[in-house]
PDB file of C-alpha atoms in Angstrom:
ATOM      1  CA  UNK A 893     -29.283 -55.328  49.689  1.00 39.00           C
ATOM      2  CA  UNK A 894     -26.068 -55.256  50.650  1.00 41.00           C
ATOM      3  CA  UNK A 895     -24.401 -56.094  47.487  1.00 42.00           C
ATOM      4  CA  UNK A 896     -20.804 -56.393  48.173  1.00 41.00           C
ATOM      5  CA  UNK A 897     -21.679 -59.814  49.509  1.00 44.00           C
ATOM      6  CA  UNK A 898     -21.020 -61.176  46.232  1.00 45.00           C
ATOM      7  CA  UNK A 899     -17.236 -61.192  47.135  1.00 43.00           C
ATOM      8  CA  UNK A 900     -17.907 -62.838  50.620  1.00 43.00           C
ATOM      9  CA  UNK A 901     -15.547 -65.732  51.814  1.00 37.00           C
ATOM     10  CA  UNK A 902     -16.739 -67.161  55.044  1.00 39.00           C
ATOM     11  CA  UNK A 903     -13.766 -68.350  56.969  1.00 37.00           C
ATOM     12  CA  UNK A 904     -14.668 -71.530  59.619  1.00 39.00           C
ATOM     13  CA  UNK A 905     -13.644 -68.553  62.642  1.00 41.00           C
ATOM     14  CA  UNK A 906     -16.182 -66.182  61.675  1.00 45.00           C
ATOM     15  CA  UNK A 907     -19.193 -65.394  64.080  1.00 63.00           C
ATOM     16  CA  UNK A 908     -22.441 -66.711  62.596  1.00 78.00           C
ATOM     17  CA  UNK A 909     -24.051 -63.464  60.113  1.00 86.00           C
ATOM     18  CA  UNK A 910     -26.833 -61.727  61.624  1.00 91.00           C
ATOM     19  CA  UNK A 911     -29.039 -63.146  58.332  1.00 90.00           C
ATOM     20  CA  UNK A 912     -31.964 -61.515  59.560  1.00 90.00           C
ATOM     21  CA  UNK A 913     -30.267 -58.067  59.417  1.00 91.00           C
ATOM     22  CA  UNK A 914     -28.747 -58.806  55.898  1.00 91.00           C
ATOM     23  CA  UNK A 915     -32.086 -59.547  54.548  1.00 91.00           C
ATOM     24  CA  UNK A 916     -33.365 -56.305  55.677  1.00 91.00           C
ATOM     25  CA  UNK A 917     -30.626 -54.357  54.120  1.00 89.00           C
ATOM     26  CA  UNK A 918     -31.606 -56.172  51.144  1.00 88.00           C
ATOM     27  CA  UNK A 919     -34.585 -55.669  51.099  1.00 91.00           C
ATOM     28  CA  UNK A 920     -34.272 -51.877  51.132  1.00 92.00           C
ATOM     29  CA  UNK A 921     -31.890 -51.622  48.411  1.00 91.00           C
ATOM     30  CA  UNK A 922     -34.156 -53.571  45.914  1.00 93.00           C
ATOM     31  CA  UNK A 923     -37.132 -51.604  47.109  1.00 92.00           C
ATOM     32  CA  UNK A 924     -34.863 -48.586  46.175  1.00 93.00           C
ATOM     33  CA  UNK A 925     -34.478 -47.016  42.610  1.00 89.00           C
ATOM     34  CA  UNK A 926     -36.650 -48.494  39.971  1.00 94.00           C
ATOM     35  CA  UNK A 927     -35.290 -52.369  39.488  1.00 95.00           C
ATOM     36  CA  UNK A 928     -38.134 -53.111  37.013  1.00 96.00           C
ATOM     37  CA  UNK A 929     -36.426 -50.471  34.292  1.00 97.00           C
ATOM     38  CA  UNK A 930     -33.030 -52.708  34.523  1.00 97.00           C
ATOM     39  CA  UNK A 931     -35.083 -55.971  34.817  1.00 96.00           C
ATOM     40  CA  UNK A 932     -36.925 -55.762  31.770  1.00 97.00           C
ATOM     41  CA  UNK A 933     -33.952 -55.647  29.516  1.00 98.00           C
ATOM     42  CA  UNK A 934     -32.825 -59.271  30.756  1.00 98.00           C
ATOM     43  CA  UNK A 935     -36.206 -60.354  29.100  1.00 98.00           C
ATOM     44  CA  UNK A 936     -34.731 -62.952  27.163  1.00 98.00           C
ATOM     45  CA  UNK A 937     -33.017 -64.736  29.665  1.00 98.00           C
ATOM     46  CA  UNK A 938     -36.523 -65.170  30.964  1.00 98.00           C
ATOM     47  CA  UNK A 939     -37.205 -66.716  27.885  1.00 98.00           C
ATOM     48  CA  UNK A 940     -34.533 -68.997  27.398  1.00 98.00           C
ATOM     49  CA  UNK A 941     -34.559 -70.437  30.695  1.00 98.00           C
ATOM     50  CA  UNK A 942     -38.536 -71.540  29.847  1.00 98.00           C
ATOM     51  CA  UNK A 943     -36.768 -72.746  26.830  1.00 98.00           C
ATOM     52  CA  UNK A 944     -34.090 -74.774  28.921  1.00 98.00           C
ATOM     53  CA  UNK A 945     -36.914 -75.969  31.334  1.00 98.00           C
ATOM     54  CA  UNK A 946     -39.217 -77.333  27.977  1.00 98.00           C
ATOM     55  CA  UNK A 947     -42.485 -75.885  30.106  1.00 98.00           C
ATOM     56  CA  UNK A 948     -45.759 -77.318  28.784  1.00 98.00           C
ATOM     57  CA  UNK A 949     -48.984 -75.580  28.566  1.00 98.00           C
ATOM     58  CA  UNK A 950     -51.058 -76.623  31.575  1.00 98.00           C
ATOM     59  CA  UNK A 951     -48.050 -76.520  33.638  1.00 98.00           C
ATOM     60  CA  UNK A 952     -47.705 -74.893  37.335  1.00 99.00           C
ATOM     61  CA  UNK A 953     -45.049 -72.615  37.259  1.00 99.00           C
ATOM     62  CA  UNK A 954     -43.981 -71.183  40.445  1.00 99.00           C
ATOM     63  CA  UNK A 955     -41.449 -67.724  39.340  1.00 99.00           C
ATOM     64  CA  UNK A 956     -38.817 -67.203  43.217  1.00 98.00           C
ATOM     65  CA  UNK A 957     -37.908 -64.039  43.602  1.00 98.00           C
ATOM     66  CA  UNK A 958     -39.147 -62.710  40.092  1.00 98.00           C
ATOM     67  CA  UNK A 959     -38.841 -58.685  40.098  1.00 97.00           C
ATOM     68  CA  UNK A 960     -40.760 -57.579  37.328  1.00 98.00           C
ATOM     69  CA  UNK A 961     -41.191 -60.682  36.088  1.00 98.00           C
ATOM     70  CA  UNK A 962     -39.070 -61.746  33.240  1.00 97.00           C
ATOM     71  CA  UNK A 963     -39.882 -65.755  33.391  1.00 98.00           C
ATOM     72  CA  UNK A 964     -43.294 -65.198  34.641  1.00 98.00           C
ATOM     73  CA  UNK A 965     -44.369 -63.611  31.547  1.00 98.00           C
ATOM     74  CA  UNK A 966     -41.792 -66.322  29.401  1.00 98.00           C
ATOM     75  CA  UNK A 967     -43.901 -69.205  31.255  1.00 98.00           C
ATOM     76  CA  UNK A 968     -47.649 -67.230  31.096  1.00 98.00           C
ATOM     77  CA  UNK A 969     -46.425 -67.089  26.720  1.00 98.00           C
ATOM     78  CA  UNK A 970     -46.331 -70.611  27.030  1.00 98.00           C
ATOM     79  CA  UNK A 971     -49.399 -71.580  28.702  1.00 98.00           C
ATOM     80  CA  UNK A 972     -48.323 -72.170  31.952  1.00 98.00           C
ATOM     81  CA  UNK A 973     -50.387 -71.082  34.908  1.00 98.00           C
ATOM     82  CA  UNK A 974     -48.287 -68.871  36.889  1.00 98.00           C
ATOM     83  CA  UNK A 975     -47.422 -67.878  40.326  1.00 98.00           C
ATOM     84  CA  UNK A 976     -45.017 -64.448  40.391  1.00 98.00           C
ATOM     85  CA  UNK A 977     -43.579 -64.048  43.748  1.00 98.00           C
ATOM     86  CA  UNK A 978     -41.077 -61.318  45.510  1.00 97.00           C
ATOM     87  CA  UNK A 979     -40.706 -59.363  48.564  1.00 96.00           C
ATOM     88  CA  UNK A 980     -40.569 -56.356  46.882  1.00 95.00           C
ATOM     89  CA  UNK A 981     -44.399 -55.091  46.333  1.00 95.00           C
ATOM     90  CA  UNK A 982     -43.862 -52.369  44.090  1.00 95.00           C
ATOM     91  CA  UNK A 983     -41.706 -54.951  42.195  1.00 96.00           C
ATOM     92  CA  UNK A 984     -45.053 -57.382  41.946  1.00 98.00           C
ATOM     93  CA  UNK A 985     -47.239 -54.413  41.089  1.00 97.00           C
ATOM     94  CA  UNK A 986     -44.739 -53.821  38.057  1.00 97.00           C
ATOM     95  CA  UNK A 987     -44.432 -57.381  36.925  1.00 98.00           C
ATOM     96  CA  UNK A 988     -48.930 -57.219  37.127  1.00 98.00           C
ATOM     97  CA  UNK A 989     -49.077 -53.746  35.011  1.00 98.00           C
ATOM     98  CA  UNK A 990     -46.730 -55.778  32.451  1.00 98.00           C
ATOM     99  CA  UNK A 991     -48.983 -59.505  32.521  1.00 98.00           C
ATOM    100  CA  UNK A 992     -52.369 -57.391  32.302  1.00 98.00           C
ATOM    101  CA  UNK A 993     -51.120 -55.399  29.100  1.00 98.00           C
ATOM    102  CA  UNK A 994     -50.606 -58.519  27.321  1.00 98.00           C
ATOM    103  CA  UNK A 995     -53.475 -59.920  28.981  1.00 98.00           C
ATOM    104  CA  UNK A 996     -52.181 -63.081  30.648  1.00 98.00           C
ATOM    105  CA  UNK A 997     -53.925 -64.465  34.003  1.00 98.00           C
ATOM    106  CA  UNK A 998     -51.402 -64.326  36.398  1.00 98.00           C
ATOM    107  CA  UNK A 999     -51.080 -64.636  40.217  1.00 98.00           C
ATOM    108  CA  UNK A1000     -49.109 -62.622  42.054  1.00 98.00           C
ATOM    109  CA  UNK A1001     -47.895 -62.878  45.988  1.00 98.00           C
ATOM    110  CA  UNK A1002     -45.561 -61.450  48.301  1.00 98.00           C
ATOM    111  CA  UNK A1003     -43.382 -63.693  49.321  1.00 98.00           C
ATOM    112  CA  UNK A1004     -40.152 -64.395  51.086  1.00 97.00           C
ATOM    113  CA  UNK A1005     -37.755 -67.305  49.178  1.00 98.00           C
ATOM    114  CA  UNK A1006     -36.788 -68.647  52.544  1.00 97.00           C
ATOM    115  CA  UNK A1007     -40.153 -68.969  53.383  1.00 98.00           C
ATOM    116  CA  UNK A1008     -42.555 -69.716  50.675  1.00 98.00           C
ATOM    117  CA  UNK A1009     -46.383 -70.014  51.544  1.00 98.00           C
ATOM    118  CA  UNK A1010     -47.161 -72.866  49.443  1.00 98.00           C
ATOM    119  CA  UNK A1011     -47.389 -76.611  50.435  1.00 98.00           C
ATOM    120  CA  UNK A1012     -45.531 -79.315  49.159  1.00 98.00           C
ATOM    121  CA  UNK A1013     -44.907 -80.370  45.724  1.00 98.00           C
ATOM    122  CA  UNK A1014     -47.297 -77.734  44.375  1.00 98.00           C
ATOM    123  CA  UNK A1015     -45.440 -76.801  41.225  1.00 99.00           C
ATOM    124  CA  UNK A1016     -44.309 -79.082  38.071  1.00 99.00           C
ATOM    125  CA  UNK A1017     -41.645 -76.161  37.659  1.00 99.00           C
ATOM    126  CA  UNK A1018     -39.717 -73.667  40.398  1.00 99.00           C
ATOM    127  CA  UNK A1019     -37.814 -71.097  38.285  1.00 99.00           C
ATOM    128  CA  UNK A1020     -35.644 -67.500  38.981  1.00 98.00           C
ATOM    129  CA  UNK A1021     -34.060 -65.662  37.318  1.00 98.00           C
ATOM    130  CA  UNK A1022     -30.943 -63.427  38.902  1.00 98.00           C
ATOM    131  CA  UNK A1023     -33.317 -63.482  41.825  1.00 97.00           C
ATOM    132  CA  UNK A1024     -33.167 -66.391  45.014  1.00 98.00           C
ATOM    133  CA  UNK A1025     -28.777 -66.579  44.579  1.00 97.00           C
ATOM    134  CA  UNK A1026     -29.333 -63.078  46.161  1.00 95.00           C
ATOM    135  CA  UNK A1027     -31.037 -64.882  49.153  1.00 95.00           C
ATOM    136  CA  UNK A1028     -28.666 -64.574  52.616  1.00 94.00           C
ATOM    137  CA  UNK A1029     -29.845 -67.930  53.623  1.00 95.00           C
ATOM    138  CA  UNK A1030     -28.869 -69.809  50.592  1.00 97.00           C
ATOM    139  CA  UNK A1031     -29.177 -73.485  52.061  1.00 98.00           C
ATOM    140  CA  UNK A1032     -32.974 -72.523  52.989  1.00 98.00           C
ATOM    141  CA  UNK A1033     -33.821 -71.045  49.934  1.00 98.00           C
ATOM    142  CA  UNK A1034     -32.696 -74.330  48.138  1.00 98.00           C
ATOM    143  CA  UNK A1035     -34.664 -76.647  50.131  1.00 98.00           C
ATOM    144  CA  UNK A1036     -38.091 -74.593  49.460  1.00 98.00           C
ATOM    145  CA  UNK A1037     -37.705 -74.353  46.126  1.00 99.00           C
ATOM    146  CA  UNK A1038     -36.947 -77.997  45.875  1.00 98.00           C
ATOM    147  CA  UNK A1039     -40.349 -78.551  48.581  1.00 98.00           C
ATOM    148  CA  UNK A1040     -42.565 -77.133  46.954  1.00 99.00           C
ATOM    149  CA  UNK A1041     -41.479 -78.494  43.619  1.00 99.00           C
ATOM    150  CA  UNK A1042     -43.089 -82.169  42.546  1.00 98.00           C
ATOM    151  CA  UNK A1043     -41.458 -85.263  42.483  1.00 98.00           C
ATOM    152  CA  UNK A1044     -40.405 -85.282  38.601  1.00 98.00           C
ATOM    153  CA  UNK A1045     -40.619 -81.496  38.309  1.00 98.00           C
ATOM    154  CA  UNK A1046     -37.993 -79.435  37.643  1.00 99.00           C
ATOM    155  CA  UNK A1047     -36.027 -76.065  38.790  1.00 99.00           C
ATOM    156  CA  UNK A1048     -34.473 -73.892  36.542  1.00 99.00           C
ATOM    157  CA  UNK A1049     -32.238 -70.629  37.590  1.00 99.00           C
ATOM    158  CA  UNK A1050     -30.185 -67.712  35.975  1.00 98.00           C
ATOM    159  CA  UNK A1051     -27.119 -66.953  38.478  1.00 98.00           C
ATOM    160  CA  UNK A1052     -24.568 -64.379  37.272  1.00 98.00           C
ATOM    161  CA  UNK A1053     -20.694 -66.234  37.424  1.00 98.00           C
ATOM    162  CA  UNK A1054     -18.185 -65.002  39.938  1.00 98.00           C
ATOM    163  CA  UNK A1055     -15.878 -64.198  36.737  1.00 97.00           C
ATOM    164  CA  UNK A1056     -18.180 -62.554  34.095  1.00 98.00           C
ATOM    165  CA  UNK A1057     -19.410 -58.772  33.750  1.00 98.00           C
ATOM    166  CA  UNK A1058     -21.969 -58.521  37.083  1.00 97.00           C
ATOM    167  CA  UNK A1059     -19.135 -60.807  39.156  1.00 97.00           C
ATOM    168  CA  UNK A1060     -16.772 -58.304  38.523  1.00 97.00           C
ATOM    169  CA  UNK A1061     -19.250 -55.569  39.053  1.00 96.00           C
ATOM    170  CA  UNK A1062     -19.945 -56.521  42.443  1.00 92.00           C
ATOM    171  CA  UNK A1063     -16.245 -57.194  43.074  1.00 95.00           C
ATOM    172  CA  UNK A1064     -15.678 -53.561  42.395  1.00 96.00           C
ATOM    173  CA  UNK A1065     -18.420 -52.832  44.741  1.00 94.00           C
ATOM    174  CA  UNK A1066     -17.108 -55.510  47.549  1.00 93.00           C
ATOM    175  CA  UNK A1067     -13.670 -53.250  47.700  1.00 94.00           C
ATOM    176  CA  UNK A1068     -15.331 -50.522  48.271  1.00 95.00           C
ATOM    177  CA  UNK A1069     -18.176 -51.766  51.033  1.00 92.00           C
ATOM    178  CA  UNK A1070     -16.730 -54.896  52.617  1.00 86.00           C
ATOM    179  CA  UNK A1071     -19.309 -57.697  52.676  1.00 82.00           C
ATOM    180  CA  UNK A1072     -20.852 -58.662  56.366  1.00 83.00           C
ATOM    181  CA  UNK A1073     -18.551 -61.553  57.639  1.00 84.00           C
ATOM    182  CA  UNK A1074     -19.734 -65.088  57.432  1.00 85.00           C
ATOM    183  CA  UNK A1075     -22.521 -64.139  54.799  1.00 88.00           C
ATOM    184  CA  UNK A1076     -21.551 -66.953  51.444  1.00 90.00           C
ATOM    185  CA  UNK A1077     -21.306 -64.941  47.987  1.00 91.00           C
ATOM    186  CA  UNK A1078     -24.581 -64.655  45.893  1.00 95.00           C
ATOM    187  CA  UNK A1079     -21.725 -65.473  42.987  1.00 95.00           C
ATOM    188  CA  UNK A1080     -21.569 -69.168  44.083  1.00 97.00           C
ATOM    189  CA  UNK A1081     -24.757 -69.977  42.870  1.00 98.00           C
ATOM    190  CA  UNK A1082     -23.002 -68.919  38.865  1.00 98.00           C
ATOM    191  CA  UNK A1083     -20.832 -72.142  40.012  1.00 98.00           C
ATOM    192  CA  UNK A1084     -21.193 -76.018  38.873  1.00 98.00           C
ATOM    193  CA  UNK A1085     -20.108 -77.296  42.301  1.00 98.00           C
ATOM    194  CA  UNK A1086     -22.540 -74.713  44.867  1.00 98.00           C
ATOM    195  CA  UNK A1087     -25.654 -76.154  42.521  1.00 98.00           C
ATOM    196  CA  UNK A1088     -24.646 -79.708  43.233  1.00 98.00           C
ATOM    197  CA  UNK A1089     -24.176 -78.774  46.975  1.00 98.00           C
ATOM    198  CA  UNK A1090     -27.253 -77.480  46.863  1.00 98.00           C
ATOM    199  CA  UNK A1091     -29.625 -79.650  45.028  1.00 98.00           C
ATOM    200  CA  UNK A1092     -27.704 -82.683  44.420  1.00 98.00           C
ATOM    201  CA  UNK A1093     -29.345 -85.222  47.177  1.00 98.00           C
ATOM    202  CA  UNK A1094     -32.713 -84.864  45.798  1.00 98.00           C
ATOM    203  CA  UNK A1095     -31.821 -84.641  42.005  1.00 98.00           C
ATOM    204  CA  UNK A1096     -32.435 -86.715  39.206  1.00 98.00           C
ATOM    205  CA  UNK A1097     -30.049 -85.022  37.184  1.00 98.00           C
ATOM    206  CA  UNK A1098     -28.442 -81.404  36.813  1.00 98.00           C
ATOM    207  CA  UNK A1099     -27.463 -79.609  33.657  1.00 98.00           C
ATOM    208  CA  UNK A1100     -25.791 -76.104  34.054  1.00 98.00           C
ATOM    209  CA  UNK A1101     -24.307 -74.462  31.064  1.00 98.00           C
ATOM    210  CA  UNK A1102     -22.385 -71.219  30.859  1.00 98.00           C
ATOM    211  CA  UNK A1103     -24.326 -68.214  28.473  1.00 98.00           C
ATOM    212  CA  UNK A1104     -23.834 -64.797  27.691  1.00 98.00           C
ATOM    213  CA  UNK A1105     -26.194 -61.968  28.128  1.00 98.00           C
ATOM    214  CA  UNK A1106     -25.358 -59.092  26.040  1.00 98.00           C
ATOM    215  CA  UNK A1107     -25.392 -55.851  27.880  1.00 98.00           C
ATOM    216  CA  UNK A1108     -26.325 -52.880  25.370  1.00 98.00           C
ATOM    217  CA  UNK A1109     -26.314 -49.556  26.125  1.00 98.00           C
ATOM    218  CA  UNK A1110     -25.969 -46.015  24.278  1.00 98.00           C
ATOM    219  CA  UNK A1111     -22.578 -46.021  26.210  1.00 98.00           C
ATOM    220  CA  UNK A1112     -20.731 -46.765  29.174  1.00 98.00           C
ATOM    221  CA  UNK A1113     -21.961 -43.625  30.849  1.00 98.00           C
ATOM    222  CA  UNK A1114     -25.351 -44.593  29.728  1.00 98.00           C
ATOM    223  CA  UNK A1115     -24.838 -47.957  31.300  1.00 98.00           C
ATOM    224  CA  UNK A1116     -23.402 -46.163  34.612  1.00 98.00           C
ATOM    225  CA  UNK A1117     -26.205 -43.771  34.872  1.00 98.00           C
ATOM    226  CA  UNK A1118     -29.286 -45.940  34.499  1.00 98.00           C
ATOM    227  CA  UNK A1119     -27.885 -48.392  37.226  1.00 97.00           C
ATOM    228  CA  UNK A1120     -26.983 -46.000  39.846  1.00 97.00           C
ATOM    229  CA  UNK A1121     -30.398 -44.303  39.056  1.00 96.00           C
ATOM    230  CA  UNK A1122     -32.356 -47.437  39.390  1.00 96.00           C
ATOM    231  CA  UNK A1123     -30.455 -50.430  40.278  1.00 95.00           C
ATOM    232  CA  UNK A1124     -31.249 -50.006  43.950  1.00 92.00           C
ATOM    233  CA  UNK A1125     -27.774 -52.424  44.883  1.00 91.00           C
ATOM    234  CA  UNK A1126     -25.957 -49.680  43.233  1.00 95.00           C
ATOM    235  CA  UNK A1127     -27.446 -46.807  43.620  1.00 95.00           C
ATOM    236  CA  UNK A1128     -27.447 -47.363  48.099  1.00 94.00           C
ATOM    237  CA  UNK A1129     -23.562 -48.180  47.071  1.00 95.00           C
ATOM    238  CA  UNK A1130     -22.460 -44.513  45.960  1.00 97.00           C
ATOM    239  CA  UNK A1131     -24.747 -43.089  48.333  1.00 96.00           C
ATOM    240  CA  UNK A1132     -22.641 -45.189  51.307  1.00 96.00           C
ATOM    241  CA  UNK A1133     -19.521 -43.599  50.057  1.00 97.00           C
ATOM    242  CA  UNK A1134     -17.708 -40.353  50.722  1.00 97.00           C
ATOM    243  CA  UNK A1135     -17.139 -38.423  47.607  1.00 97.00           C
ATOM    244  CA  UNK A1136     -13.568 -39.998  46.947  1.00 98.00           C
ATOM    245  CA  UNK A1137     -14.699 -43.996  47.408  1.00 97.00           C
ATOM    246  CA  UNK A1138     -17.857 -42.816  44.797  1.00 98.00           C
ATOM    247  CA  UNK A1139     -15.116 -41.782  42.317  1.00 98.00           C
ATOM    248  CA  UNK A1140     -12.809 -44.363  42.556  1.00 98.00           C
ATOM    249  CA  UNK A1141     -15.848 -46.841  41.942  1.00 98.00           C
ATOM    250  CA  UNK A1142     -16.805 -45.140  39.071  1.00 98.00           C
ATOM    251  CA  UNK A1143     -13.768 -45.144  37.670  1.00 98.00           C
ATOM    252  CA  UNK A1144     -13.254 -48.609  38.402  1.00 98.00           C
ATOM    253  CA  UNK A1145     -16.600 -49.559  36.820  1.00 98.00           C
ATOM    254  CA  UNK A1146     -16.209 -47.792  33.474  1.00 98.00           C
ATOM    255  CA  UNK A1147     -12.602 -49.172  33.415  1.00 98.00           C
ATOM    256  CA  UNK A1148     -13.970 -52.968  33.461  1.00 98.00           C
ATOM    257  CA  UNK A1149     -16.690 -51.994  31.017  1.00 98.00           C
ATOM    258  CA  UNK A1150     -13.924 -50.401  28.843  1.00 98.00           C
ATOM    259  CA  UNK A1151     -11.804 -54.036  28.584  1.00 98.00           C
ATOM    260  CA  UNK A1152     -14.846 -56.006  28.046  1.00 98.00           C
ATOM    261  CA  UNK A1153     -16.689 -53.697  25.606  1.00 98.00           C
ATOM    262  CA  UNK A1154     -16.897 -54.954  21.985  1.00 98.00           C
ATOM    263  CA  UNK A1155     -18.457 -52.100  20.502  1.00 98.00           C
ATOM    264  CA  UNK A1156     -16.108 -50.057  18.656  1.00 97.00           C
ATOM    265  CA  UNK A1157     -19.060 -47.176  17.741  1.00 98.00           C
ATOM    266  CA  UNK A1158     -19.067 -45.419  21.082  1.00 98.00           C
ATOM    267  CA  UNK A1159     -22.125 -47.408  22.172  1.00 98.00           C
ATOM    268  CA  UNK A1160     -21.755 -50.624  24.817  1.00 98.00           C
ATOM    269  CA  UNK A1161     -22.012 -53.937  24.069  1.00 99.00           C
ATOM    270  CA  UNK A1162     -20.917 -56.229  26.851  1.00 98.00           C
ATOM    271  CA  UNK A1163     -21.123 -59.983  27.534  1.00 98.00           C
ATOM    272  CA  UNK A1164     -21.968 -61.160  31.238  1.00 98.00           C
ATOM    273  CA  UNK A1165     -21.805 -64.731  32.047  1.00 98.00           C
ATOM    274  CA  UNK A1166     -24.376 -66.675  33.869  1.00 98.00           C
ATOM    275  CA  UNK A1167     -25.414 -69.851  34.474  1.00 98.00           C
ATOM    276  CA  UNK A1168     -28.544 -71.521  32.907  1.00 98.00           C
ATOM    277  CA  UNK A1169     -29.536 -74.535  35.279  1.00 98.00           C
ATOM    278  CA  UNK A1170     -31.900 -76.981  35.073  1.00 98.00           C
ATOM    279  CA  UNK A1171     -32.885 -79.126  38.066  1.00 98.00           C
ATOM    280  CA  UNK A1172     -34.501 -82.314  37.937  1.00 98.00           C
ATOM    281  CA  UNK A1173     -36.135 -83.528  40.938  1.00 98.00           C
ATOM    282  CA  UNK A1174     -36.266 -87.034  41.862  1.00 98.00           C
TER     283      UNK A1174
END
């Protein structure tokens, strides 16, 4: 993935984004590194957004672009029959290895967020968690989670904000690796207004609310060296740089984790802001 699109600002002159080329480049980066060792420490977003969502047992619970799959095991822990779906197979393979130690029946399928392969209004619930706002074609991906949903069902998302920790994190990254022109910020999906714009003529009713998730680490080094060692985004970032540019953004990383660090024993303790929505469908 090409992850400096998160500070993307398509202007009305730019040439139409080669999407199809963006998704590729994706792609690769999140097949890169090892996204399932980062992944399973936002567990508990997972499980609040199941909690936001009030999933029933019995439910069909569709999990878009779900990694390792954080709400697909929330949702399985509450009786929900689940559907875990990426692009990423080694991702899926990770998220099954988790479901069948805790022995939970759960399916799992490849599958693009553009493009889902299910029919219409097959789920009561549509969820993801820091997963479809990375989608290039973010007007697309909206619609087919809001197709296959059911009439009365709901969607429910995690999106990192444009102004908490992984906003800025990616801002760091977009001065280094300018973002493809024309391609809209993953970001906008952390935002009140993109949600409406996206969902808002076939909602019931929206709620989005603003949470923390508490990044903790043995340090900031700690924190640097586990996400350019598996965080594929990050990781196909330094290697894209010359020497100097991988510097700089190191420095420029462990400087924003050094404002926004409340741990005062040499260990890292950092709030990130996201956005918890839930999606009614009408």
């Amino acid at each position: 993935m090409n992850t400096a699109t998160l500070t993307a600002i398509p202007s009305a002159a730019a040439a139409a984004p080669d999407l199809v080329a963006v998704k590729t480049k994706q792609q690769g980066a999140w097949s890169s590194g090892d996204y399932a060792i980062v992944g399973a420490t936002l567990q508990i977003v997972g499980e609040d957004l199941c909690e936001a969502l009030d999933l029933r047992s019995g439910q069909s619970v569709l999990d878009v672009a779900a990694g390792n799959g954080n709400a697909t095991l929330a949702a399985a822990r509450r009786w929900c029959d689940v559907t875990s779906t990426d692009y990423v197979p080694a991702l899926l393979e990770r998220g099954q290895a988790r479901a069948q130690a805790e022995g939970w029946k759960i399916e799992f399928k490849e599958a693009d967020a553009e493009a889902l392969p299910f029919g219409k209004s097959s789920f009561d619930a549509v969820v993801s968690t820091f997963g479809v706002m990375f989608t290039p074609n973010q007007d697309k991906a909206a619609a087919e989670m809001l197709r296959v949903c059911k009439s009365g069902g709901k969607i429910g998302l995690a999106n990192w904000t444009p102004d908490g920790f992984i906003g800025h994190v990616f801002k760091a990254i977009g001065r280094q690796l300018p973002p493809p022109a024309g391609v809209k910020s993953p970001a906008l999906w952390g935002t009140q207004t993109r949600i409406t714009e996206l969902f808002g003529a076939q909602a019931a009713s929206i709620d989005a609310r603003k949470r923390e998730f508490m990044f903790r680490y043995r340090s900031p080094q700690h924190w640097m060296d586990v996400f350019k060692t598996y965080y594929g985004p990050l990781l196909k970032t330094f290697a894209a740089l010359k020497p100097d540019a991988q510097e700089e953004l190191h420095d420029d990383l462990l400087d924003l984790i050094e404002r926004l660090n409340r741990a005062k024993d040499g260990t890292m303790v950092v709030p990130s802001e996201y956005l918890e929505v839930t999606v009614v469908k009408r």
